[in-house]
Coordinates of C-alpha atoms in Angstrom, one line a residue:
Chain A
M188 CA -4.1 14.5 -4.3
A189 CA -6.7 13.9 -5.6
K190 CA -10.5 13.9 -4.6
E191 CA -12.3 11.2 -6.0
I192 CA -16.7 12.1 -6.5
E193 CA -18.2 9.3 -7.9
R194 CA -21.8 7.6 -7.8
K195 CA -22.6 3.9 -8.3
F196 CA -25.5 2.4 -9.8
L197 CA -26.7 -1.2 -10.5
V198 CA -27.1 -2.1 -14.1
K199 CA -29.9 -3.9 -15.8
G200 CA -30.3 -5.4 -19.0
D201 CA -28.1 -5.3 -21.5
A202 CA -28.9 -2.5 -24.1
W203 CA -25.3 -0.8 -22.6
R204 CA -23.6 -3.3 -25.3
G205 CA -22.0 -3.1 -28.4
Q206 CA -21.4 0.2 -27.9
N207 CA -17.3 -0.3 -27.1
A208 CA -14.6 -2.6 -26.8
G209 CA -13.7 -2.8 -22.9
K210 CA -10.3 -3.3 -21.3
R211 CA -9.6 -6.0 -18.7
Y212 CA -8.7 -5.0 -15.3
R213 CA -6.8 -7.4 -13.2
Q214 CA -6.7 -5.6 -9.4
G215 CA -5.8 -6.9 -6.0
Y216 CA -5.7 -5.4 -2.2
L217 CA -2.8 -4.6 -0.1
S218 CA -4.9 -3.5 2.3
T219 CA -8.8 -3.4 2.5
V220 CA -9.1 -1.3 5.7
K221 CA -11.4 1.4 5.2
E222 CA -9.2 4.0 6.1
R223 CA -6.6 3.4 4.2
T224 CA -6.8 0.8 1.0
V225 CA -4.2 0.1 -1.3
R226 CA -5.0 -1.5 -4.6
V227 CA -2.6 -2.9 -7.4
R228 CA -4.1 -3.1 -10.6
T229 CA -3.1 -3.7 -14.3
V230 CA -5.2 -2.0 -17.2
G231 CA -4.5 -3.7 -20.3
D232 CA -0.2 -3.7 -20.4
K233 CA -0.1 -0.6 -17.9
G234 CA 0.6 -1.2 -14.1
F235 CA -0.8 0.9 -11.1
L236 CA -0.5 1.7 -7.6
T237 CA -3.1 3.7 -5.7
V238 CA -3.5 4.5 -2.5
K239 CA -7.2 5.6 -1.3
G240 CA -8.7 7.2 2.6
I241 CA -11.8 7.0 4.0
T242 CA -15.1 7.4 2.0
V243 CA -16.8 10.6 3.1
G244 CA -20.2 11.1 1.6
A245 CA -19.4 10.6 -2.2
S246 CA -15.4 11.8 -1.8
R247 CA -12.2 10.0 -1.3
S248 CA -8.6 10.8 -1.2
E249 CA -6.7 9.1 -3.8
Y250 CA -3.6 9.0 -4.8
E251 CA -2.2 6.9 -7.8
Y252 CA 1.2 6.1 -9.3
E253 CA 1.9 4.1 -12.9
I254 CA 4.5 1.5 -12.1
P255 CA 6.0 -1.4 -14.1
V256 CA 3.5 -4.1 -15.2
A257 CA 5.5 -6.2 -14.7
D258 CA 6.2 -5.3 -11.1
A259 CA 2.2 -5.2 -10.9
N260 CA 1.8 -8.4 -11.8
E261 CA 4.4 -10.1 -9.5
I262 CA 2.3 -7.9 -6.5
L263 CA -0.8 -9.5 -7.9
D264 CA 0.4 -13.3 -8.3
W265 CA 2.3 -13.2 -4.8
L266 CA 1.5 -10.3 -2.6
C267 CA -2.7 -9.4 -2.4
E268 CA -5.3 -10.7 -0.9
R269 CA -7.3 -13.4 -2.7
P270 CA -9.4 -13.7 -4.6
L271 CA -8.1 -11.3 -7.1
I272 CA -11.0 -9.1 -8.4
E273 CA -11.1 -9.2 -12.6
K274 CA -13.3 -7.3 -14.7
T275 CA -13.9 -5.8 -18.1
R276 CA -14.6 -1.9 -18.0
Y277 CA -16.4 -0.2 -20.7
R278 CA -16.7 3.9 -20.8
I279 CA -19.8 4.6 -22.2
Q280 CA -20.4 8.8 -23.2
H281 CA -24.4 9.7 -21.8
G282 CA -25.8 12.5 -21.1
G283 CA -22.6 14.8 -21.1
L284 CA -21.0 12.3 -18.4
V285 CA -18.6 9.2 -19.3
W286 CA -20.1 6.0 -17.7
E287 CA -17.6 3.4 -16.7
I288 CA -19.5 -0.1 -16.9
D289 CA -17.8 -3.1 -14.9
E290 CA -19.0 -6.6 -15.8
F291 CA -17.0 -8.6 -13.1
E292 CA -15.7 -12.3 -13.4
G293 CA -14.5 -15.0 -11.4
E294 CA -16.3 -15.3 -7.8
N295 CA -17.6 -11.6 -8.4
R296 CA -19.5 -12.9 -12.1
G297 CA -23.0 -11.8 -12.4
L298 CA -22.6 -8.3 -11.2
V299 CA -22.2 -5.2 -13.3
T300 CA -21.7 -1.8 -12.1
A301 CA -21.6 1.6 -13.9
E302 CA -19.8 4.7 -12.2
V303 CA -20.0 8.4 -12.8
E304 CA -17.2 10.9 -11.4
L305 CA -18.3 14.4 -11.0
K306 CA -17.2 17.6 -10.3
D307 CA -18.8 18.3 -6.9
E308 CA -21.5 16.1 -5.2
Q309 CA -24.5 18.4 -6.5
Q310 CA -23.8 17.9 -9.8
A311 CA -26.9 16.4 -11.3
V312 CA -26.7 13.4 -12.9
K313 CA -29.3 11.9 -15.6
P314 CA -29.1 8.4 -16.2
P315 CA -29.4 6.3 -19.1
N316 CA -32.1 3.9 -19.0
W317 CA -30.0 0.8 -18.3
V318 CA -28.8 2.1 -15.1
G319 CA -31.1 0.5 -12.1
Q320 CA -30.7 1.4 -8.3
E321 CA -28.3 3.5 -6.8
V322 CA -25.7 2.0 -4.8
T323 CA -23.0 4.5 -3.8
G324 CA -21.7 4.4 -0.6
D325 CA -23.0 0.8 0.0
P326 CA -19.8 -0.8 1.8
R327 CA -20.8 -4.3 -0.1
Y328 CA -20.2 -3.1 -3.7
F329 CA -17.0 -1.5 -2.9
N330 CA -14.5 -3.3 -4.8
A331 CA -11.8 -3.7 -1.5
N332 CA -15.0 -5.6 0.0
L333 CA -15.4 -8.1 -3.1
V334 CA -12.3 -9.4 -2.0
A335 CA -13.4 -11.0 1.3
K336 CA -17.4 -10.8 0.5
P337 CA -17.3 -12.1 -3.1
F338 CA -20.9 -11.4 -5.0
T339 CA -21.5 -14.9 -6.0
K340 CA -21.6 -15.8 -2.1
W341 CA -23.8 -13.1 -0.8
E342 CA -27.2 -14.4 0.3
S343 CA -29.3 -11.7 -0.8
K344 CA -28.7 -9.3 -3.9
T345 CA -30.7 -6.7 -3.2
Chain B
M161 CA 11.7 -6.8 -7.8
A162 CA 14.0 -6.4 -5.5
K163 CA 15.6 -9.0 -3.0
E164 CA 16.4 -7.4 0.2
I165 CA 18.9 -9.3 2.4
E166 CA 19.8 -8.0 5.9
R167 CA 21.0 -8.4 9.0
K168 CA 20.2 -6.3 12.0
F169 CA 21.8 -5.7 15.1
L170 CA 21.3 -3.8 18.0
V171 CA 23.9 -0.6 18.6
K172 CA 26.0 -0.6 21.9
G173 CA 27.5 2.8 23.1
D174 CA 28.4 6.1 21.3
A175 CA 32.1 5.0 19.5
W176 CA 29.9 5.6 15.8
R177 CA 28.8 8.9 16.3
G178 CA 30.2 11.8 14.5
Q179 CA 31.6 10.1 11.6
N180 CA 28.8 11.6 9.2
A181 CA 25.7 14.0 9.2
G182 CA 22.6 11.6 9.6
K183 CA 19.4 12.0 7.7
R184 CA 15.8 12.6 9.0
Y185 CA 13.3 9.8 8.0
R186 CA 9.0 9.9 8.8
Q187 CA 7.6 6.8 7.8
G188 CA 4.2 5.5 8.6
Y189 CA 2.3 1.9 7.2
L190 CA -0.9 1.3 5.3
S191 CA -0.6 -1.9 5.7
T192 CA 1.7 -3.7 8.7
V193 CA 0.5 -7.2 7.9
K194 CA 3.7 -9.0 7.2
E195 CA 2.9 -11.1 4.0
R196 CA 2.0 -7.5 2.5
T197 CA 4.0 -4.4 4.2
V198 CA 3.2 -0.9 2.8
R199 CA 5.3 1.9 3.9
V200 CA 5.4 5.5 2.9
R201 CA 8.5 7.3 3.9
T202 CA 10.0 10.5 3.4
V203 CA 13.9 11.0 3.1
G204 CA 14.7 14.3 3.5
D205 CA 12.8 16.2 0.6
K206 CA 11.9 12.8 -1.4
G207 CA 9.3 10.8 -1.1
F208 CA 8.7 7.0 -1.5
L209 CA 5.9 4.2 -1.5
T210 CA 7.4 0.6 -0.7
V211 CA 5.7 -3.0 -0.7
K212 CA 7.5 -5.6 0.9
G213 CA 6.4 -9.3 1.1
I214 CA 6.8 -12.1 3.5
T215 CA 10.7 -12.2 5.3
V216 CA 12.1 -16.0 4.4
G217 CA 15.5 -16.2 6.2
A218 CA 17.2 -12.7 5.5
S219 CA 15.2 -12.1 2.4
R220 CA 12.2 -10.3 1.6
S221 CA 11.0 -9.3 -1.7
E222 CA 10.7 -5.6 -2.0
Y223 CA 9.1 -3.0 -4.8
E224 CA 10.0 0.7 -4.0
Y225 CA 8.7 3.8 -5.9
E226 CA 9.5 7.5 -5.7
I227 CA 6.4 9.6 -5.2
P228 CA 6.1 13.5 -4.8
V229 CA 7.0 14.5 -1.4
A230 CA 3.9 16.8 -0.9
D231 CA 1.9 13.2 -1.4
A232 CA 4.1 11.3 0.8
N233 CA 3.5 13.9 3.7
E234 CA -0.3 14.1 3.3
I235 CA -0.5 10.3 3.2
L236 CA 1.6 10.3 6.4
D237 CA -0.7 12.5 8.2
W238 CA -4.0 11.6 7.5
L239 CA -3.5 8.1 6.2
C240 CA -1.1 6.3 7.9
E241 CA -1.2 3.8 11.4
R242 CA -0.2 6.0 14.4
P243 CA 2.3 6.4 15.6
L244 CA 4.5 7.3 13.2
I245 CA 8.2 6.1 12.6
E246 CA 10.7 9.0 13.0
K247 CA 14.5 8.6 13.1
T248 CA 17.8 9.7 11.9
R249 CA 19.8 7.0 10.0
Y250 CA 23.4 7.5 9.6
R251 CA 25.9 5.6 7.1
I252 CA 28.9 4.3 8.2
Q253 CA 31.4 2.5 6.2
H254 CA 33.1 -0.6 8.0
G255 CA 35.1 -3.7 6.6
G256 CA 33.5 -2.9 2.9
L257 CA 30.3 -3.0 4.3
V258 CA 27.9 -0.1 4.4
W259 CA 26.2 0.3 7.9
E260 CA 23.1 1.8 8.0
I261 CA 22.4 3.1 12.1
D262 CA 18.6 4.0 12.7
E263 CA 18.7 5.9 15.9
F264 CA 14.8 6.1 16.6
E265 CA 13.0 9.3 18.4
G266 CA 9.4 9.4 19.6
E267 CA 8.0 6.6 21.2
N268 CA 10.9 5.0 20.1
R269 CA 13.4 6.6 21.6
G270 CA 16.3 4.6 22.9
L271 CA 16.4 2.1 20.3
V272 CA 19.4 2.6 18.5
T273 CA 19.9 -0.7 15.7
A274 CA 22.6 -1.1 13.0
E275 CA 22.0 -2.8 9.5
V276 CA 23.4 -4.2 6.7
E277 CA 22.8 -5.4 3.3
L278 CA 23.8 -8.3 1.9
K279 CA 24.5 -9.8 -1.5
D280 CA 24.1 -12.8 -0.4
E281 CA 22.5 -14.8 2.9
Q282 CA 26.3 -16.8 3.3
Q283 CA 28.3 -13.3 3.1
A284 CA 30.5 -13.2 6.5
V285 CA 30.1 -10.0 8.3
K286 CA 33.0 -8.8 10.7
P287 CA 30.8 -6.0 12.7
P288 CA 32.4 -3.0 14.2
N289 CA 33.2 -2.8 17.6
W290 CA 30.1 -1.0 18.7
V291 CA 27.7 -3.6 17.0
G292 CA 26.3 -5.5 19.6
Q293 CA 23.5 -8.3 19.9
E294 CA 22.1 -9.9 16.4
V295 CA 18.5 -9.3 16.2
T296 CA 18.0 -10.3 12.8
G297 CA 14.3 -11.8 12.0
D298 CA 13.5 -10.9 15.5
P299 CA 9.7 -9.2 14.9
R300 CA 9.4 -6.8 17.7
Y301 CA 12.7 -5.0 15.9
F302 CA 10.6 -4.8 12.5
N303 CA 9.7 -1.2 11.7
A304 CA 6.3 -2.0 11.1
N305 CA 5.8 -3.4 14.3
L306 CA 7.6 -0.7 16.4
V307 CA 4.0 1.1 15.4
A308 CA 1.7 -1.0 17.5
K309 CA 4.6 -2.1 20.1
P310 CA 6.9 0.8 20.4
F311 CA 10.3 0.7 22.1
T312 CA 9.2 2.5 25.4
K313 CA 6.5 0.5 25.4
W314 CA 8.0 -2.7 25.7
E315 CA 7.9 -4.4 29.4
S316 CA 11.5 -6.1 28.2
K317 CA 14.1 -5.0 26.3
T318 CA 16.2 -8.2 25.8

């Protein structure tokens, strides 16, 4: 079991663009219950099945297994809740950390988030200037919740 | 993707016993929604994560992956819905088919079922004489449903 410690922020402006090519992510959920989230994902030509437990602070237990991409696509096409989450992920090095920027598409277009993975919850983070408001722990931004309530349907975006 | 074609029956009496040693199964669910069941299971010292789609007739799409047994036990202990399903499975050859007998324990004690896996839905089945009423397609006997409504809590068992 891996423990995932992450902080998540909104991205402002476009200064982060053009630093490298992104990777296409297509993902869906077999369970979006917070105690037991089950995610299926394709990243380029690879497939993954991931089980996550409940979030405590910024930490969450996570079990990830690579599966055949053909299986992942079938499960996404036929079994997962709708809509699927589609996004392009860009990885940018800054201040000794890797920032993962997710630019969402489809029913979540307009949403751009940046995440950093930390060694422990106390680790200092110096965000780049294109990083805005922190949204760690705000359940609206959990990818699993962007299925039932996609960004384009939100009444208030603040 | 594998298609699973199975028929399920209740077992009457004990004539099937003593033919071979059973294997201990411990399993739990991350989703019990019929459109997308996600099961974690240990069989002896192996662990499995299985995704199943909706049942149409006796057929169901199924994706099964072996995972580390330590992961499986952690997911069972901490993440799965309660109660877990615990049973011993006996495999018995009869009439050219393999019968899998599940003897349930814990909150499902008293329930003993027998399943055969078929090549197609039309394949003839000659049940052994210890096989009773057919319950294929009866949702009460789906293992996923024995979590929310265990056998010992049923008001009527027919």
